[in-house]
Coordinates of C-alpha atoms in Angstrom, one line a residue:
X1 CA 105.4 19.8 33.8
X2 CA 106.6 17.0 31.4
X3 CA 106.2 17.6 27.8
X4 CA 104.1 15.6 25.4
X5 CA 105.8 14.0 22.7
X6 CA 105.3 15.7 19.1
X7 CA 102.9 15.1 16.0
X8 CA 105.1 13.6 13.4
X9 CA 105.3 16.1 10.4
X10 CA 104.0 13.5 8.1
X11 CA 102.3 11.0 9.5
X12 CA 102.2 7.9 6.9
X13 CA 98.8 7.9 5.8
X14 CA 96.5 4.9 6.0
X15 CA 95.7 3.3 2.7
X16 CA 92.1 4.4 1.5
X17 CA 89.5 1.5 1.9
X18 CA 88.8 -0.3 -1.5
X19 CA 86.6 -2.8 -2.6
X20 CA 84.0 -1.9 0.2
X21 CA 80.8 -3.0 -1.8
X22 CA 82.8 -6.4 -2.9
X23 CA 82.6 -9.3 -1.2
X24 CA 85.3 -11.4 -0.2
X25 CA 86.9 -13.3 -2.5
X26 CA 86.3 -16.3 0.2
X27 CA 83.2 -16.8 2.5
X28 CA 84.0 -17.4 5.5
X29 CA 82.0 -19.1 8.3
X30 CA 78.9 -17.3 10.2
X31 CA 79.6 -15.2 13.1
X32 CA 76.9 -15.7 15.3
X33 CA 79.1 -17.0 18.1
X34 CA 81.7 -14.1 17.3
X35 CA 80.4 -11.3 19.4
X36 CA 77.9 -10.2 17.0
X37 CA 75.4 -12.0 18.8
X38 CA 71.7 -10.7 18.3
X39 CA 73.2 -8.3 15.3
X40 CA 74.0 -11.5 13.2
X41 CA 71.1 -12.9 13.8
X42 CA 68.8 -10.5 12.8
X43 CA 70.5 -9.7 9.7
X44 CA 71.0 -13.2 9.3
X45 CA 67.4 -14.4 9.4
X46 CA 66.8 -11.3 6.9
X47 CA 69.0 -12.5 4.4
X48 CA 67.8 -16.0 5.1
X49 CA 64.2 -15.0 4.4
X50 CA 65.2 -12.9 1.5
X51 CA 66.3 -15.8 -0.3
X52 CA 63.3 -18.1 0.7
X53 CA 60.9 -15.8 -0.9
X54 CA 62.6 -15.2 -3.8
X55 CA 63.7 -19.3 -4.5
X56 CA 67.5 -18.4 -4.0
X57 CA 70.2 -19.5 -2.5
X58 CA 71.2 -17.9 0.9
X59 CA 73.8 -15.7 -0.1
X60 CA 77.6 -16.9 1.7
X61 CA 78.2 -14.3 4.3
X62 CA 81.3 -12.5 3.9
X63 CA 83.9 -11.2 7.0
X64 CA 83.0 -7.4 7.7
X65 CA 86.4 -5.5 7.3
X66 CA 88.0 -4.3 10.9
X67 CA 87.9 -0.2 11.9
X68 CA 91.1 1.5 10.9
X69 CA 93.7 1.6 13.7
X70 CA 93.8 4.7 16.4
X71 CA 96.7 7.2 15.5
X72 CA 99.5 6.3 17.3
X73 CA 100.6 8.7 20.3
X74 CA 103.3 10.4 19.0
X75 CA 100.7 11.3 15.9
X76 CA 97.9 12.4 17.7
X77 CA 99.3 14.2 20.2
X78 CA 100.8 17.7 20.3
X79 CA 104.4 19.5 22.0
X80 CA 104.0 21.2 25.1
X81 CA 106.9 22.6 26.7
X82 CA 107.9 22.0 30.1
X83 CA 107.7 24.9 32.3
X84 CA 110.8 25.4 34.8
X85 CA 111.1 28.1 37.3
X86 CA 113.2 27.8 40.6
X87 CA 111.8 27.5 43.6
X88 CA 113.0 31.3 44.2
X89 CA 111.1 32.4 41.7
X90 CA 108.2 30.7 42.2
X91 CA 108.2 32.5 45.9
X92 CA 108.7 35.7 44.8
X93 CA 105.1 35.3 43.3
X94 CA 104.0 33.9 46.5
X95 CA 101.8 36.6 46.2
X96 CA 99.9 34.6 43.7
X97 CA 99.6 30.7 45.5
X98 CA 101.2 29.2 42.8
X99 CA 103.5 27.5 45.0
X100 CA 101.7 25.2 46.3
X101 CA 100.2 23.7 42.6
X102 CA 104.0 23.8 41.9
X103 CA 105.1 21.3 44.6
X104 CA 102.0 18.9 43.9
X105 CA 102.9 18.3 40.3
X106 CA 106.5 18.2 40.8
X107 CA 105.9 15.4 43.4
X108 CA 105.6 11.6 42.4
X109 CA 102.1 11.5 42.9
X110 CA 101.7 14.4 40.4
X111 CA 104.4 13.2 38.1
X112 CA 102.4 9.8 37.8
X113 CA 98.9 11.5 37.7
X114 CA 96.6 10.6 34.5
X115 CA 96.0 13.4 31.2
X116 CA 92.7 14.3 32.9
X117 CA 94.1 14.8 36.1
X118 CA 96.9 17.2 34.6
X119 CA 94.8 19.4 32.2
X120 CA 93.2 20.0 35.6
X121 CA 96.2 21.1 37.3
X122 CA 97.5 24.1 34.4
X123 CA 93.6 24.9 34.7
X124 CA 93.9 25.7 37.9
X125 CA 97.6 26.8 37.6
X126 CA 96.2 29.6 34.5
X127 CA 93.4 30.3 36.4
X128 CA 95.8 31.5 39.3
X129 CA 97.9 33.2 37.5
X130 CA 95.4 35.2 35.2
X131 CA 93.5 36.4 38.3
X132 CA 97.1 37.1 40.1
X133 CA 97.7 39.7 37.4
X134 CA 94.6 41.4 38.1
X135 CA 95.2 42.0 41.4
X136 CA 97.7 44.6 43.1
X137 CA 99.8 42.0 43.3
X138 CA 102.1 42.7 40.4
X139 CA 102.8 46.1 41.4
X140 CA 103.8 45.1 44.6
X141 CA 106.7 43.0 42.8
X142 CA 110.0 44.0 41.3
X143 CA 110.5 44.3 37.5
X144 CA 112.2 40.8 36.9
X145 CA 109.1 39.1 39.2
X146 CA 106.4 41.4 37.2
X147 CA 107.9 40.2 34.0
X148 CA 107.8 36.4 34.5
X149 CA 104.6 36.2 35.8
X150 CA 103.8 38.4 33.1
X151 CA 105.2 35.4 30.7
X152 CA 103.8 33.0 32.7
X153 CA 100.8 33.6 32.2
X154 CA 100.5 34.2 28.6
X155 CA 102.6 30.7 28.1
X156 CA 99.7 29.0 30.3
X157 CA 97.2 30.6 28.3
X158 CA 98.3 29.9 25.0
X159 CA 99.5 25.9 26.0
X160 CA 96.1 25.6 27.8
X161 CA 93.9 24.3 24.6
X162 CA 96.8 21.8 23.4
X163 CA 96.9 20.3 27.1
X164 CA 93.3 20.1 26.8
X165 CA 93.5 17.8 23.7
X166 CA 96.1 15.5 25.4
X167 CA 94.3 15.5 28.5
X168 CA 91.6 14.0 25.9
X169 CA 93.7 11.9 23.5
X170 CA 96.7 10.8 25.6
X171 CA 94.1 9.2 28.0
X172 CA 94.0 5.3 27.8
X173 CA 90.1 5.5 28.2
X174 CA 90.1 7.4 25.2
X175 CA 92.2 5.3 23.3
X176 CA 90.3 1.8 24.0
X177 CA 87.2 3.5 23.0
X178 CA 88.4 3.1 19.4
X179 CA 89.8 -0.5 20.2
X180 CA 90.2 -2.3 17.1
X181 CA 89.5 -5.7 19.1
X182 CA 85.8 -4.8 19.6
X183 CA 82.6 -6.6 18.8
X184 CA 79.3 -5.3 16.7
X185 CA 76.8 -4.3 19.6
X186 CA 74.0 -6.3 20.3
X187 CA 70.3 -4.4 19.4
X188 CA 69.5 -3.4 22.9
X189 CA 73.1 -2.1 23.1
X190 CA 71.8 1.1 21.0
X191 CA 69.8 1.8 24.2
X192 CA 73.1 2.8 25.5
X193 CA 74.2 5.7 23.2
X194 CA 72.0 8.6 24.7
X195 CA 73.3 8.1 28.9
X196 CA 76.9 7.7 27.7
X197 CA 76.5 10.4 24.8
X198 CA 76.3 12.4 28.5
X199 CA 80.4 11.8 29.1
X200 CA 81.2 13.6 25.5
X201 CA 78.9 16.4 26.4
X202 CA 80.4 17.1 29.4
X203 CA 84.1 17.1 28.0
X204 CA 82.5 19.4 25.3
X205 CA 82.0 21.7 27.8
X206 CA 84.8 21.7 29.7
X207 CA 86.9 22.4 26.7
X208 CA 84.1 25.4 25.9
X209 CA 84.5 26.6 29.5
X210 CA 87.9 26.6 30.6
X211 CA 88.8 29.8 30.1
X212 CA 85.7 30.6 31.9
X213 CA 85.8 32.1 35.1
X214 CA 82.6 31.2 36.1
X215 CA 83.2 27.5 35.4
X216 CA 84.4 25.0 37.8
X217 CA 85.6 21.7 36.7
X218 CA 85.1 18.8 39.4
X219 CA 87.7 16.2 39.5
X220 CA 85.1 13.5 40.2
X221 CA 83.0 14.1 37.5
X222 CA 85.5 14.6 35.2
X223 CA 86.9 11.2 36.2
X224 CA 83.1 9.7 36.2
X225 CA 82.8 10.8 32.9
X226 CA 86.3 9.4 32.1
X227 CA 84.8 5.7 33.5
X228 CA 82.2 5.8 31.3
X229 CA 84.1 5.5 28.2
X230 CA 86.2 3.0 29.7
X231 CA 83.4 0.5 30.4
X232 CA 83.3 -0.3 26.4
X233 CA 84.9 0.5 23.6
X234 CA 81.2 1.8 22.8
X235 CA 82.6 4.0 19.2
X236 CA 84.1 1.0 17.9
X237 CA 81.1 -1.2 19.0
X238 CA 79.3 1.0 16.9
X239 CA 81.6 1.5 14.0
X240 CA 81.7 -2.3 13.6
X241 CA 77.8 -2.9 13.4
X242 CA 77.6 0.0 10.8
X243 CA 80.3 -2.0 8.7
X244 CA 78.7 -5.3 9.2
X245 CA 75.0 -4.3 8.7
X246 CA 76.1 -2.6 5.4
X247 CA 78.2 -5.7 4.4
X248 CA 74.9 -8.1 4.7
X249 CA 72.8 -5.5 2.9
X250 CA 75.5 -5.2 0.4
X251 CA 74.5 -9.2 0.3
X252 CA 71.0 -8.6 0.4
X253 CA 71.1 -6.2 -2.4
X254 CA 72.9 -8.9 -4.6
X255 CA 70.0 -11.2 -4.1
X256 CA 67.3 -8.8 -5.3
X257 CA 69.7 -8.3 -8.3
X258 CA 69.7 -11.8 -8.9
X259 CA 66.0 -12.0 -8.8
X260 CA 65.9 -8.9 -11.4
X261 CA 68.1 -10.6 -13.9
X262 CA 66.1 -13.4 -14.0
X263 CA 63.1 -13.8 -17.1
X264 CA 59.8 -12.1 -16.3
X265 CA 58.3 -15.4 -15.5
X266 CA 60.8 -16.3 -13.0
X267 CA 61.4 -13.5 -11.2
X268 CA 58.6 -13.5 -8.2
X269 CA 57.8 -16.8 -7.2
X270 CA 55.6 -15.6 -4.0
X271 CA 53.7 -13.0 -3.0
X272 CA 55.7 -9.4 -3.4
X273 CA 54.2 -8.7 -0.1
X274 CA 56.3 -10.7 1.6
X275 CA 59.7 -9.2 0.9
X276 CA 58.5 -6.0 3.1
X277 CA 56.0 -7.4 5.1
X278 CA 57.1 -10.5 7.0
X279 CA 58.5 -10.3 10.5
X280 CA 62.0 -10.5 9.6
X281 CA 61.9 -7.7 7.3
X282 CA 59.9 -5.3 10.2
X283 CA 62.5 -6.5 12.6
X284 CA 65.3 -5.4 10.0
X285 CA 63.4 -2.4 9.1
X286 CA 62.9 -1.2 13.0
X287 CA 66.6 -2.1 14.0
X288 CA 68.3 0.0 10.6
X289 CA 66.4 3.0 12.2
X290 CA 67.9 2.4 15.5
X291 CA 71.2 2.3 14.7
X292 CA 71.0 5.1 12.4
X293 CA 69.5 7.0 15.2
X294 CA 71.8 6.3 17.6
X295 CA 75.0 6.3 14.7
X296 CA 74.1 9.5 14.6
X297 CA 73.5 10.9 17.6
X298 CA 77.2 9.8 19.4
X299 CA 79.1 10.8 16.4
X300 CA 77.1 13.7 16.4
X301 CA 78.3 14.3 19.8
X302 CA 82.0 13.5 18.9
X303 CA 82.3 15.8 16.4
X304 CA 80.9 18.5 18.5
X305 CA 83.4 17.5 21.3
X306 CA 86.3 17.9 18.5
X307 CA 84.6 20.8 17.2
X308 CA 85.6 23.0 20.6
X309 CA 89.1 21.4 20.3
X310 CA 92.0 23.0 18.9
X311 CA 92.8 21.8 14.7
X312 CA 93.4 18.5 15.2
X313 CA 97.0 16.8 13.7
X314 CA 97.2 15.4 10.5
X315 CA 96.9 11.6 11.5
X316 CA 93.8 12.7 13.6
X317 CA 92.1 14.5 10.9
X318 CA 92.1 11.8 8.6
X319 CA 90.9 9.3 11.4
X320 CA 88.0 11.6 12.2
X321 CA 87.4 11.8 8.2
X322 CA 87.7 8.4 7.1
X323 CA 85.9 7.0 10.4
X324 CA 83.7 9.2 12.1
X325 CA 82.5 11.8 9.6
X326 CA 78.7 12.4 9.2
X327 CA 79.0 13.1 5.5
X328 CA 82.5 11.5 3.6
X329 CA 81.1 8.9 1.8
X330 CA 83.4 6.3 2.4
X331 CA 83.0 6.7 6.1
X332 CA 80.9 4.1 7.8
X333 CA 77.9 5.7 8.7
X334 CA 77.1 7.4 5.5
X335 CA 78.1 4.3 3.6
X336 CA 76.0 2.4 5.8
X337 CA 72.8 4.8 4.7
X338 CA 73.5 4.5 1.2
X339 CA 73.9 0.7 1.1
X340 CA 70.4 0.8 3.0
X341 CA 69.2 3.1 0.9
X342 CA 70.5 0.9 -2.3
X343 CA 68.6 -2.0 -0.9
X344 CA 65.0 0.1 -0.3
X345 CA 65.7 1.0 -3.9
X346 CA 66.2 -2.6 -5.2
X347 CA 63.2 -3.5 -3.5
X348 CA 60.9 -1.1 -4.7
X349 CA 62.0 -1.7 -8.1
X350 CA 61.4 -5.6 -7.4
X351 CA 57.9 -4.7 -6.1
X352 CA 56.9 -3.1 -9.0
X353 CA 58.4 -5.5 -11.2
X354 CA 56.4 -8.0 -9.4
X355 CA 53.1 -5.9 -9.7
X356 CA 53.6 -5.1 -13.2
X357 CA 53.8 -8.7 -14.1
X358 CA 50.9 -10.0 -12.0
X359 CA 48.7 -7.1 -13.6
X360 CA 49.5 -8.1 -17.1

């Protein structure tokens, strides 16, 4: 068994986001044509038709900051000791048919295998030896043999939930699903989130099950399920179309402010109608509650997954916190709701503002 390398005891911490609600100091160019594709667009057009109705100018669209970088592996991974027994010893518990599991990982094929692949080799190894002792088997062996399987299998069950966590976050698909060179998904992406939302599930339950006999963990599926999240780097996808739809709303918002600092007379040119009720606006409205929805639902799904984990290590902690949270404010999706929720307001007030003048 080769050991994973160590957490460091303190991991340098990221430096907290600032200035998230400011724009850049320099606009830079759109990014339709950048990978945010239909995204863009459609925030885009918003803003565009925003500023039409209220006889502005377009506001300059600003870069969306990146995601924060993935823990390194010696940060987000934790110490397991290498088991060694001698071949002797492992055949005086022949009685257990351990020896064969033994020889597999100790060959090159098993000594190149992937983190999945040897989770599911102590799963089985535990497994053997837990049922083992519950059999007439260690009665039948001397007190030396009785007392290293005996040791055995407590070590194997106490290093079991940390080898399920590197089976998890030493695996490259794992890694590139937080990929920091990722794109904003396109609308009909968020189609995606509930089928693949199916891969986190499963390694949910897997971590929930594996001390349970009744369970059996299927290579292929596990390894299906490990595909899955390597097709895209679908959590940063979404990560960076939560951070560049609050960004243009952020934008958005500055044009209604405009608008509200401007003399009574001046301040709705058009109809008020037409900030909430023109296509662009229902196209906005319809997409915000899509990618809430589905914002929701897969980190929702990864925080259950890391839920049934073992505590995480420090660097991974404040990843999950500053990144994936459903509630820390600074995270992206709940800063995405309130700069949505922000905008709604400025609206409204606009509205009324409108009303209130056209009435007098």
């Amino acid at each position: 068994m080769t050991p994973s390398r160590s957490p460091a005891t303190e991991p340098p911490r990221r430096p907290r986001r600032r200035g998230r609600r400011l724009l850049a100091a320099t606009a830079v160019a759109l990014l339709a044509g950048c990978g945010e594709g239909g995204s863009e667009a459609l925030l885009g057009d918003y803003q565009q038709h925003l500023a039409d109705t209220l006889a502005l100018e377009a506001p300059p669209r600003a870069d969306p900051e990146n995601i924060g970088a993935f823990p390194e592996q010696d940060e987000r991974l934790f110490e397991v000791a290498e088991t060694r027994e001698g071949m002797l010893d492992v055949y005086a518990l022949r009685g257990c048919h351990i020896a064969a599991l033994v020889a597999g990982r100790n060959n090159q094929l098993g000594r190149v295998a992937p983190p999945s692949q040897r989770w599911l080799y102590e799963l089985e190894l535990w497994r053997q030896l837990s049922a083992c002792w519950n059999t007439e088997v260690p009665a039948s062996l001397s007190e030396a043999s009785r007392e290293r399987l005996s040791r055995l299998t407590e070590l194997k069950t106490e290093q079991l939930p940390r080898v399920s966590w590197n089976a998890l976050f030493a695996s490259e698909e794992w890694v590139k699903n937080f990929s920091r060179a990722s794109d904003p998904l396109a609308p009909e992406a968020l189609d995606e989130t509930t089928p693949r939302s199916a891969a986190l599930a499963y390694l949910r339950e897997a971590t929930l099950r594996q001390f349970d006999p009744d369970w059996a963990a299927d290579s292929a599926t596990l390894e299906g399920h490990f595909k899955t999240l390597q097709e895209r780097p679908f959590s940063a996808e979404l990560l960076r179309t939560l951070l560049l739809a609050e960004q243009r709303l952020d934008e958005a918002s500055a044009l209604i402010e405009q608008a509200l600092a401007r003399p009574d007379g001046q301040a709705c040119p058009v109809d008020p109608e037409r900030l909430t009720d023109a296509p662009e606006a229902a196209r906005l409205t319809e997409w915000l509650a899509s990618l809430e929805r589905s914002a929701r639902h897969w980190f929702g799904a990864i925080d259950a997954l890391l839920d049934a984990q073992v505590a995480a290590p420090p660097a991974v902690a404040e990843y999950r916190r500053d990144w994936l949270s459903l509630e820390h404010p600074t995270a992206p999706l709940p800063a995405f709701a309130e700069a949505r929720d922000q905008h709604r307001a400025l609206l409204s007030r606009l509205r009324r503002r409108c009303q209130s003048i056209a009435g007098t």
